[in-house]
CSV table of C-alpha atoms in Angstrom, one decimal:
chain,number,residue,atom,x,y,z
A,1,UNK,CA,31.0,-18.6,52.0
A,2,UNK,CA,28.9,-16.1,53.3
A,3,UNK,CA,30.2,-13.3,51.5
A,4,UNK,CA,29.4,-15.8,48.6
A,5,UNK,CA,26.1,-16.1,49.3
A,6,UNK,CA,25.3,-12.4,50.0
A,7,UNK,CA,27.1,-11.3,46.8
A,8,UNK,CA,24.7,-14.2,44.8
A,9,UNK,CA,21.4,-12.7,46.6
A,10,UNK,CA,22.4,-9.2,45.5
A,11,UNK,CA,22.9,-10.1,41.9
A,12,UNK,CA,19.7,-11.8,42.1
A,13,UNK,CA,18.1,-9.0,43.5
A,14,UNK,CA,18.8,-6.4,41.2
A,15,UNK,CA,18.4,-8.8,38.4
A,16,UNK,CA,15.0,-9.2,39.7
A,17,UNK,CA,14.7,-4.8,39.7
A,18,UNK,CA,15.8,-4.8,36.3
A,19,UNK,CA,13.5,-7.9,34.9
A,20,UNK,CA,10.5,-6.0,33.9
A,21,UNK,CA,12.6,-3.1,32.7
A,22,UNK,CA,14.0,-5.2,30.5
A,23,UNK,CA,10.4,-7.0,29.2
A,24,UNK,CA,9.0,-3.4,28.3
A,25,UNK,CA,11.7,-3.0,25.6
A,26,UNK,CA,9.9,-4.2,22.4
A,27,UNK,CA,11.6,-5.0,19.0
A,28,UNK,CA,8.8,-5.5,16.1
A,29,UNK,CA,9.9,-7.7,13.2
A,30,UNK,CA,8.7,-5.2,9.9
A,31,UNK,CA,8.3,-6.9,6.7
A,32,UNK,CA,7.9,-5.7,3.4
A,33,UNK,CA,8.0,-6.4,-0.4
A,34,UNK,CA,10.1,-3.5,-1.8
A,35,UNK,CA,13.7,-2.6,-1.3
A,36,UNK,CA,15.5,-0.8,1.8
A,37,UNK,CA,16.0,2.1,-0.8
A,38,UNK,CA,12.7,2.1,-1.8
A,39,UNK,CA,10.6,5.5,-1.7
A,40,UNK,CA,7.4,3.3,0.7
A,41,UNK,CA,10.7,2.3,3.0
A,42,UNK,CA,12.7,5.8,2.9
A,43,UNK,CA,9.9,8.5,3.3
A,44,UNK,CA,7.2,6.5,5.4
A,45,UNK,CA,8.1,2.8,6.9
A,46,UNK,CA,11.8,4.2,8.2
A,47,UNK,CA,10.4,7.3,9.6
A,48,UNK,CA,7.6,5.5,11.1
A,49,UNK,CA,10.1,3.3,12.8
A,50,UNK,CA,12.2,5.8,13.9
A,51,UNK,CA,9.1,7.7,15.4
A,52,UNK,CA,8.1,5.3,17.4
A,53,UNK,CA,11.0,4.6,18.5
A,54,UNK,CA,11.6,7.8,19.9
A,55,UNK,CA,8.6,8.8,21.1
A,56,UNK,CA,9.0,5.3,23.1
A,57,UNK,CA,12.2,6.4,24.6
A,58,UNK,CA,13.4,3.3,22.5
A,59,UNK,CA,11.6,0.9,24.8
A,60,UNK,CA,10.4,0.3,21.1
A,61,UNK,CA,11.9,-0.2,17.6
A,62,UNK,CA,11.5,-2.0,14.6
A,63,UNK,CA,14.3,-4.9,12.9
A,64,UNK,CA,13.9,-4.1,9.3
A,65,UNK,CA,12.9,-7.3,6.8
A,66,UNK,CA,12.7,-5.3,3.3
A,67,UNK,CA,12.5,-7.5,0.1
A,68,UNK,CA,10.8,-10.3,1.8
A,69,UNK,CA,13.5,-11.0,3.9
A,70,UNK,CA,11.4,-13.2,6.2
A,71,UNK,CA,10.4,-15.3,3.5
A,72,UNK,CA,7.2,-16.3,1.7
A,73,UNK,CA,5.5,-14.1,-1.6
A,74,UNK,CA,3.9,-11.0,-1.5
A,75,UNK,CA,0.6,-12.1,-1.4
A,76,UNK,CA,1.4,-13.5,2.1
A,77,UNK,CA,2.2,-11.0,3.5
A,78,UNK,CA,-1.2,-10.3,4.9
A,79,UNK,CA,-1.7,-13.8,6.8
A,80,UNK,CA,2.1,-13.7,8.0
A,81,UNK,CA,1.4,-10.6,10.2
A,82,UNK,CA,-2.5,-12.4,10.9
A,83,UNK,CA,-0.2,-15.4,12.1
A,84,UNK,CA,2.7,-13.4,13.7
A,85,UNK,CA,5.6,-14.3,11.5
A,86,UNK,CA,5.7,-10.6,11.4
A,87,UNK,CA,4.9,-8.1,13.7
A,88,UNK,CA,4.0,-5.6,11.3
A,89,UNK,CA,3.4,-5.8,7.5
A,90,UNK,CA,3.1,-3.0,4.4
A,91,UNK,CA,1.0,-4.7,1.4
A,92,UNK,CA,-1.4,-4.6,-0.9
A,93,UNK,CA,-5.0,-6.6,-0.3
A,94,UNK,CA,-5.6,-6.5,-3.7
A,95,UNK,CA,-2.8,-9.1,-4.2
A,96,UNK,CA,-4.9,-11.7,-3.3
A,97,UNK,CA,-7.7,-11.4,-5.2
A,98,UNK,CA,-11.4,-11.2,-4.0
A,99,UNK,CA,-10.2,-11.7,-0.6
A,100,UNK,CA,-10.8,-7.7,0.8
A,101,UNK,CA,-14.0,-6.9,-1.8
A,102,UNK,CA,-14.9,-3.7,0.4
A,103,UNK,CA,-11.7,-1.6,-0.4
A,104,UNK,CA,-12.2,-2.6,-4.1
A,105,UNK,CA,-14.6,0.6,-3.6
A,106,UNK,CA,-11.1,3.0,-4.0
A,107,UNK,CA,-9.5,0.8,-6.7
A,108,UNK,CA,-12.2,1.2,-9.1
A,109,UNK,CA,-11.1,3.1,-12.3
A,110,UNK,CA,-10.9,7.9,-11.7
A,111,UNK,CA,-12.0,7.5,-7.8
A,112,UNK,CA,-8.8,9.6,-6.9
A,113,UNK,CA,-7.3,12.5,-7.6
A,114,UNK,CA,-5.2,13.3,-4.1
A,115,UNK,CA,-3.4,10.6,-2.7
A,116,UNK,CA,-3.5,12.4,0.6
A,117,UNK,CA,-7.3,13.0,1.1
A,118,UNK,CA,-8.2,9.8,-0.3
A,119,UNK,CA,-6.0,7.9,1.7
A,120,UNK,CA,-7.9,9.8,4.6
A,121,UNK,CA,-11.1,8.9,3.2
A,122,UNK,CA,-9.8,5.0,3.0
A,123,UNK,CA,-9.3,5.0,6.5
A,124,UNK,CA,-12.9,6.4,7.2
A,125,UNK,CA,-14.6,4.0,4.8
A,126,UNK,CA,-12.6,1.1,6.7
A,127,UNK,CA,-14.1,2.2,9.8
A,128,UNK,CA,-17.8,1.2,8.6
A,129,UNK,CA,-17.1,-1.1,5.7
A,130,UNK,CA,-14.2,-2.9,6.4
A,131,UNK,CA,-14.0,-4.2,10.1
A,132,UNK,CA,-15.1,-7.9,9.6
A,133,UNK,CA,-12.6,-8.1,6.7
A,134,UNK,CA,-9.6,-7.1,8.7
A,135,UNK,CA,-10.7,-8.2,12.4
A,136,UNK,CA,-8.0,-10.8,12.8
A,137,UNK,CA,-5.1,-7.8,12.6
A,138,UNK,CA,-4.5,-5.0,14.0
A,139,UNK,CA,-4.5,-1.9,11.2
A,140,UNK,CA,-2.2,1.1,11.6
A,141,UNK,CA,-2.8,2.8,8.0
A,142,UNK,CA,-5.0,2.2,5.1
A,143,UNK,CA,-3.6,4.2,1.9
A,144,UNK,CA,-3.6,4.5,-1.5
A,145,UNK,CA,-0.5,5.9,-4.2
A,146,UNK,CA,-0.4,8.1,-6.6
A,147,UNK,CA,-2.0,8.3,-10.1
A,148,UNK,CA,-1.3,5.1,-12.4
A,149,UNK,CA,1.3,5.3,-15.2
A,150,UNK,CA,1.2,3.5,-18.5
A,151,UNK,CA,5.2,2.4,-18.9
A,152,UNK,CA,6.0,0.7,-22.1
A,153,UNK,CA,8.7,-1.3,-23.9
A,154,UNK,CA,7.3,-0.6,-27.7
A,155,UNK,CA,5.3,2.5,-28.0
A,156,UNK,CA,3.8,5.0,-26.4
A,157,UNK,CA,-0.3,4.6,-25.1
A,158,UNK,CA,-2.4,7.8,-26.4
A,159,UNK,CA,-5.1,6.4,-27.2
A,160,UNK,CA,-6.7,2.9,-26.0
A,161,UNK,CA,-5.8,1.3,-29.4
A,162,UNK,CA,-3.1,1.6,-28.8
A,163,UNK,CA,-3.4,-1.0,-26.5
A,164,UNK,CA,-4.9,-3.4,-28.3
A,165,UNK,CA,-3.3,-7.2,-28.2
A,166,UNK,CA,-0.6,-5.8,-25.8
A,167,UNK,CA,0.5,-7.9,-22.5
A,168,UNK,CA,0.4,-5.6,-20.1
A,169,UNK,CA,1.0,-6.2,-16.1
A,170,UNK,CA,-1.6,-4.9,-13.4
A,171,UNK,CA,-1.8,-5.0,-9.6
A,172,UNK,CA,-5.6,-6.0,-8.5
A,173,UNK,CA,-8.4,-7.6,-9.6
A,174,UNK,CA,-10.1,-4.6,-10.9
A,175,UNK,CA,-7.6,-2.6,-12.6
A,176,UNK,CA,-6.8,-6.0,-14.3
A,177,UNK,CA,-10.4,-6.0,-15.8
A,178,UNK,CA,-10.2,-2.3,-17.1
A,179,UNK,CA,-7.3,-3.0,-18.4
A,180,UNK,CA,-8.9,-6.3,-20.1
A,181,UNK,CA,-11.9,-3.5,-20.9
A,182,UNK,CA,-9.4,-1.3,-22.7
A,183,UNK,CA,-8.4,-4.1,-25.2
A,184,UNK,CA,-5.0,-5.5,-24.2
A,185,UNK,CA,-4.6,-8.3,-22.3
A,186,UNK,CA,-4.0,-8.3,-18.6
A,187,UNK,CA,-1.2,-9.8,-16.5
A,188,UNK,CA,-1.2,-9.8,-13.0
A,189,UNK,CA,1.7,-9.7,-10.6
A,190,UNK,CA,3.3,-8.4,-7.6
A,191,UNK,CA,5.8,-5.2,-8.3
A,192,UNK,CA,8.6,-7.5,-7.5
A,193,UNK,CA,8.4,-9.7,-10.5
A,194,UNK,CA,8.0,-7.1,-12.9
A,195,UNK,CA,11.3,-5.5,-13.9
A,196,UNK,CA,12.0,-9.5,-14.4
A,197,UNK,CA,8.9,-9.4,-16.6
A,198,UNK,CA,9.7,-6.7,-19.2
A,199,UNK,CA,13.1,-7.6,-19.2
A,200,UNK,CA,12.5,-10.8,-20.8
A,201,UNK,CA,9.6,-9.6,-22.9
A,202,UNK,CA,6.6,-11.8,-20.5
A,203,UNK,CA,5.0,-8.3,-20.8
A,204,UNK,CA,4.4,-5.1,-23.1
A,205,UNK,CA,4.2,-2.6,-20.5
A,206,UNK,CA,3.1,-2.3,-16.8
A,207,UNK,CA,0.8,0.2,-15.0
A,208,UNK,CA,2.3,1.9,-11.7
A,209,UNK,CA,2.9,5.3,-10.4
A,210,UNK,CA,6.3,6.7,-10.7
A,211,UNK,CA,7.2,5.7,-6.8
A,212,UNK,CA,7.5,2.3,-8.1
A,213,UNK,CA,10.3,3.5,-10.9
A,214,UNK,CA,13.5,3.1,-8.9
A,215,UNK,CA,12.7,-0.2,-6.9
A,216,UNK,CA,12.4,-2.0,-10.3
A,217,UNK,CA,14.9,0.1,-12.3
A,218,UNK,CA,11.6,0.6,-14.3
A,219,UNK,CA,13.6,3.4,-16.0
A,220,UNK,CA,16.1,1.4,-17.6
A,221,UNK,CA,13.9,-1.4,-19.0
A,222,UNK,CA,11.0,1.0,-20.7
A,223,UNK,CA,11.3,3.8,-23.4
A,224,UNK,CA,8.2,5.3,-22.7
A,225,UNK,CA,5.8,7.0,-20.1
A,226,UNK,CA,2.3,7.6,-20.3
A,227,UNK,CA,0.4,10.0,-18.0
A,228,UNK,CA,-3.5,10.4,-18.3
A,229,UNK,CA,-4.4,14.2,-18.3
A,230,UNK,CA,-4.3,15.4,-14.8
A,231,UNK,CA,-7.1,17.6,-15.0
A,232,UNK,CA,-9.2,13.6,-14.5
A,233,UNK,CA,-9.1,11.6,-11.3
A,234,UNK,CA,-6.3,9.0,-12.2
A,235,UNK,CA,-7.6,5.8,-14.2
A,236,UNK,CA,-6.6,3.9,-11.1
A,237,UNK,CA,-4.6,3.4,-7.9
A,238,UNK,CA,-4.3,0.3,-5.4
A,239,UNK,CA,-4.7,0.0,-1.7
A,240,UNK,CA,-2.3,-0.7,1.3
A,241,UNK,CA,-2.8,-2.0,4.4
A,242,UNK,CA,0.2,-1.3,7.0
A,243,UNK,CA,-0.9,-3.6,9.9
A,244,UNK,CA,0.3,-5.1,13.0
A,245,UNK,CA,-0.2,-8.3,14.7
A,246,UNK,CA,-3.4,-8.3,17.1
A,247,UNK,CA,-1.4,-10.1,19.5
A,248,UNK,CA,1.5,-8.3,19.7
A,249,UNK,CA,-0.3,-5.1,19.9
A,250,UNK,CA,-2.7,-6.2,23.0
A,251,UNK,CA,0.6,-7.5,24.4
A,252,UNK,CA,2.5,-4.0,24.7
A,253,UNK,CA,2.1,-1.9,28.2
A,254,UNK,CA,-0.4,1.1,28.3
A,255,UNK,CA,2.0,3.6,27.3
A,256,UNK,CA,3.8,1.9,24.5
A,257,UNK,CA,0.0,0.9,23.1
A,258,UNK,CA,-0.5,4.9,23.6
A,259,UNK,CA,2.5,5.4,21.2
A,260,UNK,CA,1.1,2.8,18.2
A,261,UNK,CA,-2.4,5.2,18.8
A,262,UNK,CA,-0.1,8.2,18.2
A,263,UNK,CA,1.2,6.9,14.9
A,264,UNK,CA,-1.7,5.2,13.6
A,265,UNK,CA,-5.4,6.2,12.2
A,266,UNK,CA,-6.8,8.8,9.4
A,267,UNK,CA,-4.3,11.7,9.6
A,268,UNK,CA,-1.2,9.1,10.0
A,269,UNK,CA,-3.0,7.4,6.3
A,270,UNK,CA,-3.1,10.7,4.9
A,271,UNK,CA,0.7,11.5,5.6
A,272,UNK,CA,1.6,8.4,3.9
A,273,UNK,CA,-0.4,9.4,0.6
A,274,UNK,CA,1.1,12.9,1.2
A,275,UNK,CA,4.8,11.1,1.3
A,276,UNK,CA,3.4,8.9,-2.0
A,277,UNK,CA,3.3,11.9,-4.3
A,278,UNK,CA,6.5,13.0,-3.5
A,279,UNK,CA,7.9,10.2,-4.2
A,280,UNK,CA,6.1,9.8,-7.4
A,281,UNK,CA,7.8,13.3,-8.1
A,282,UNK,CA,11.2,12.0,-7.3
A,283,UNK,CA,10.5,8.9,-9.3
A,284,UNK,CA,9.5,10.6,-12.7
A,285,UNK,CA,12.9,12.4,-12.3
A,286,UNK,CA,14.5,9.0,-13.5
A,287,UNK,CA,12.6,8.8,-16.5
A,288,UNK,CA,13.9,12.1,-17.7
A,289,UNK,CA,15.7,10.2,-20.6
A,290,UNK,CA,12.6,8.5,-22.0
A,291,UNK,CA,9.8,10.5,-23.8
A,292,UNK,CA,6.8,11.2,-21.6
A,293,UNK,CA,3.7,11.6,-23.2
A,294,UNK,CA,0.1,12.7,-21.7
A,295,UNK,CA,-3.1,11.2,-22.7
A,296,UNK,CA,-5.8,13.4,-23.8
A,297,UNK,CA,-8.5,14.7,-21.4
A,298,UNK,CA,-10.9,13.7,-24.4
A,299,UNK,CA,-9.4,10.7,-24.8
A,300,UNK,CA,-9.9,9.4,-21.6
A,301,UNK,CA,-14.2,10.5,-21.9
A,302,UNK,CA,-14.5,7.3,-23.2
A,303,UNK,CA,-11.9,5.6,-20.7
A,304,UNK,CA,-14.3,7.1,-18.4
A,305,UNK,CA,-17.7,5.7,-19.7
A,306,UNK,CA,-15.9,1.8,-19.9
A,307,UNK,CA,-15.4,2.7,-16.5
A,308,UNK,CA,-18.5,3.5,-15.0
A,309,UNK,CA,-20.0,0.0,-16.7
A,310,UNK,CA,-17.1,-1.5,-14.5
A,311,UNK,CA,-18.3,0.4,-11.5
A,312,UNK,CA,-21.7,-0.8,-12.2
A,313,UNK,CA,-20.8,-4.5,-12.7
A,314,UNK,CA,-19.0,-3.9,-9.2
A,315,UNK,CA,-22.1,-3.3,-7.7
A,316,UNK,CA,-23.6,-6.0,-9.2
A,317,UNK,CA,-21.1,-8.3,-8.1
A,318,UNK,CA,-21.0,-7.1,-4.5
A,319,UNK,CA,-25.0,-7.5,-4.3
A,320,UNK,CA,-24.5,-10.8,-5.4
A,321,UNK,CA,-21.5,-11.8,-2.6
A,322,UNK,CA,-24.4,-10.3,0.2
A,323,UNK,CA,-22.8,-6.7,0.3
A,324,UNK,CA,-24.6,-3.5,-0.6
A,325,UNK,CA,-22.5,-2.4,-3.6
A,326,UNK,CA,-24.2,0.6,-4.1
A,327,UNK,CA,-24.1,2.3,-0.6
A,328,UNK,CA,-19.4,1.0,-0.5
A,329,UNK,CA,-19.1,2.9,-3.9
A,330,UNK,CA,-21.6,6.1,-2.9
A,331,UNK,CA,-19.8,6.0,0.4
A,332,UNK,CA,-16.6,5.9,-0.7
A,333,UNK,CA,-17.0,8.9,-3.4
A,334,UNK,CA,-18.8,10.6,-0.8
A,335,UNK,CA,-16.0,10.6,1.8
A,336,UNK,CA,-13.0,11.3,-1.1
A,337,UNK,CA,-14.9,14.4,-1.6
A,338,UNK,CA,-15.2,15.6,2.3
A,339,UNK,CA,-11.6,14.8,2.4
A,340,UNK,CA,-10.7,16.8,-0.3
A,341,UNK,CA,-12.6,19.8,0.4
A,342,UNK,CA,-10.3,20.1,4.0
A,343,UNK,CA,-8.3,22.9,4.0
């Protein structure tokens, strides 16, 4: 009996050593909208996960949840990590319309022209403008993709007539009012829904950057691509979030905290816009069977004038919600162009 009872205080005893061993290992719950295969999962969620993981000596990793796996829309995604459903979350605030109005700033129409110093300038600009907005999470990257694409069912866009009376899906509240601005008629919609949507003719054509191509089977649904002159900043591009529960985040020891700080912040946002355009680039490759066209750089001068009026109305509209317009939008330009003039 003694034997017994020695043997049961040892096992206790070095279940006791191993305890908080054990509570430093940390699995985070990462859910997304888009496939596994996707480009956003292959060249910047995985490798994030996998990074962290090793730098954590795999007292850290990630469970996957692609596809929504976890349940609930896209547009949810935001208050699920807010709530802790998820640990960590990739989306788009522009999904829920009206909701973020500071980063509307970068989704106004030929703000970008490099994914990867404006996504470094998003982060910046979040810094000053953006704080109270996103105060209940705990943000890792703010980013934007590449340049917008026109893809269409019936006919090519090469000039904005040719977009007149067409139904044609957009992303955010802005680019959905250009759109409305270039004379067809806006749908909005999470990426998800829209292969669905030109499949069974809901829509004309959707705008998104070649990255989106694969996850949708885009190229199989369309018969035409249309570029906008690269030579202009692209007519749009949306904003991401990838953001972790505040919770969850003040919960983790010093030195696995020390490893989110390692993989989070300006130059971690820029590497994800950086990863954006080549996937774009692997993208396009899929369309190679469809005809690709390029709108005119004169073409889109007046593009560019219906968008300025949109920028001012921006303004406007930010003055009126209590937010100085004018200063988000000067700021915002201001910081895409330090950005871009890094080496």
């Amino acid at each position: 009996m003694t034997f017994k009872l020695l043997l049961s205080a040892c096992t206790l005893a070095i279940a006791s050593i191993a305890a908080p061993a054990q509570a430093q290992e940390v699995t985070l719950k990462v859910h997304f909208f888009l496939p596994q295969t996707s480009y956003a999962s292959t060249l910047f969620i995985q490798p994030w996960c996998e990074k962290i993981a090793k730098e954590s000596n795999n007292k850290m990793k990630c469970q996957m949840y692609p596809s929504m796996q976890l349940g609930g829309t896209p547009p949810q995604l935001f208050d699920q990590v807010r709530d802790g459903v998820a640990d960590v979350v990739w989306t788009l605030p522009g999904y829920t319309a009206g909701r973020f109005p500071s980063l509307e700033a970068f989704e106004l129409p030929f703000m970008m022209r490099s994914p990867e110093a404006t996504s470094r300038a998003l982060w910046e600009y979040a810094q000053v403008h953006s704080q109270k907005e996103f105060k209940d999470v705990h943000p890792l990257a703010f980013h934007v993709h590449g340049p917008g694409v026109f893809h269409m069912t019936g006919k090519p866009v090469k000039t904005m007539a040719d977009l007149r009376g067409l139904k044609m899906r957009a992303p955010t509240r802005l680019t959905n009012k250009f759109i409305a601005m270039l004379g067809a008629t806006p749908v909005s919609m999470p990426v998800p829904q829209v292969g669905d949507a030109l499949s069974k003719g809901v829509i004309d054509g959707a705008v998104v950057p070649y990255e989106v191509v694969p996850s949708v089977k885009i190229q199989e649904l369309v018969k035409y691509h249309s570029e906008t002159d690269p030579a202009v900043p692209a007519f749009y591009t949306s904003t991401f979030i990838f953001a972790m529960n505040k919770a969850k985040y003040e919960s983790l020891p010093a030195d696995l905290k020390k490893v989110i700080d390692n993989n989070s912040g300006e130059a971690f946002s820029g590497q994800i816009g950086k990863a954006f355009v080549q996937a774009d680039a692997e993208g396009k490759k899929l369309t190679s069977g469809n005809t690709t066209n390029v709108i005119a750089a004169s073409e889109l001068a007046t593009w560019q004038k219906l968008g300025d009026k949109l920028s001012a109305d921006w303004v406007k509209d930010m003055s009126g919600k209590g937010l100085d317009g004018q200063k988000m939008l000067s700021d915002a330009k201001a910081l895409i162009a330090k950005q871009a003039a890094k080496p």
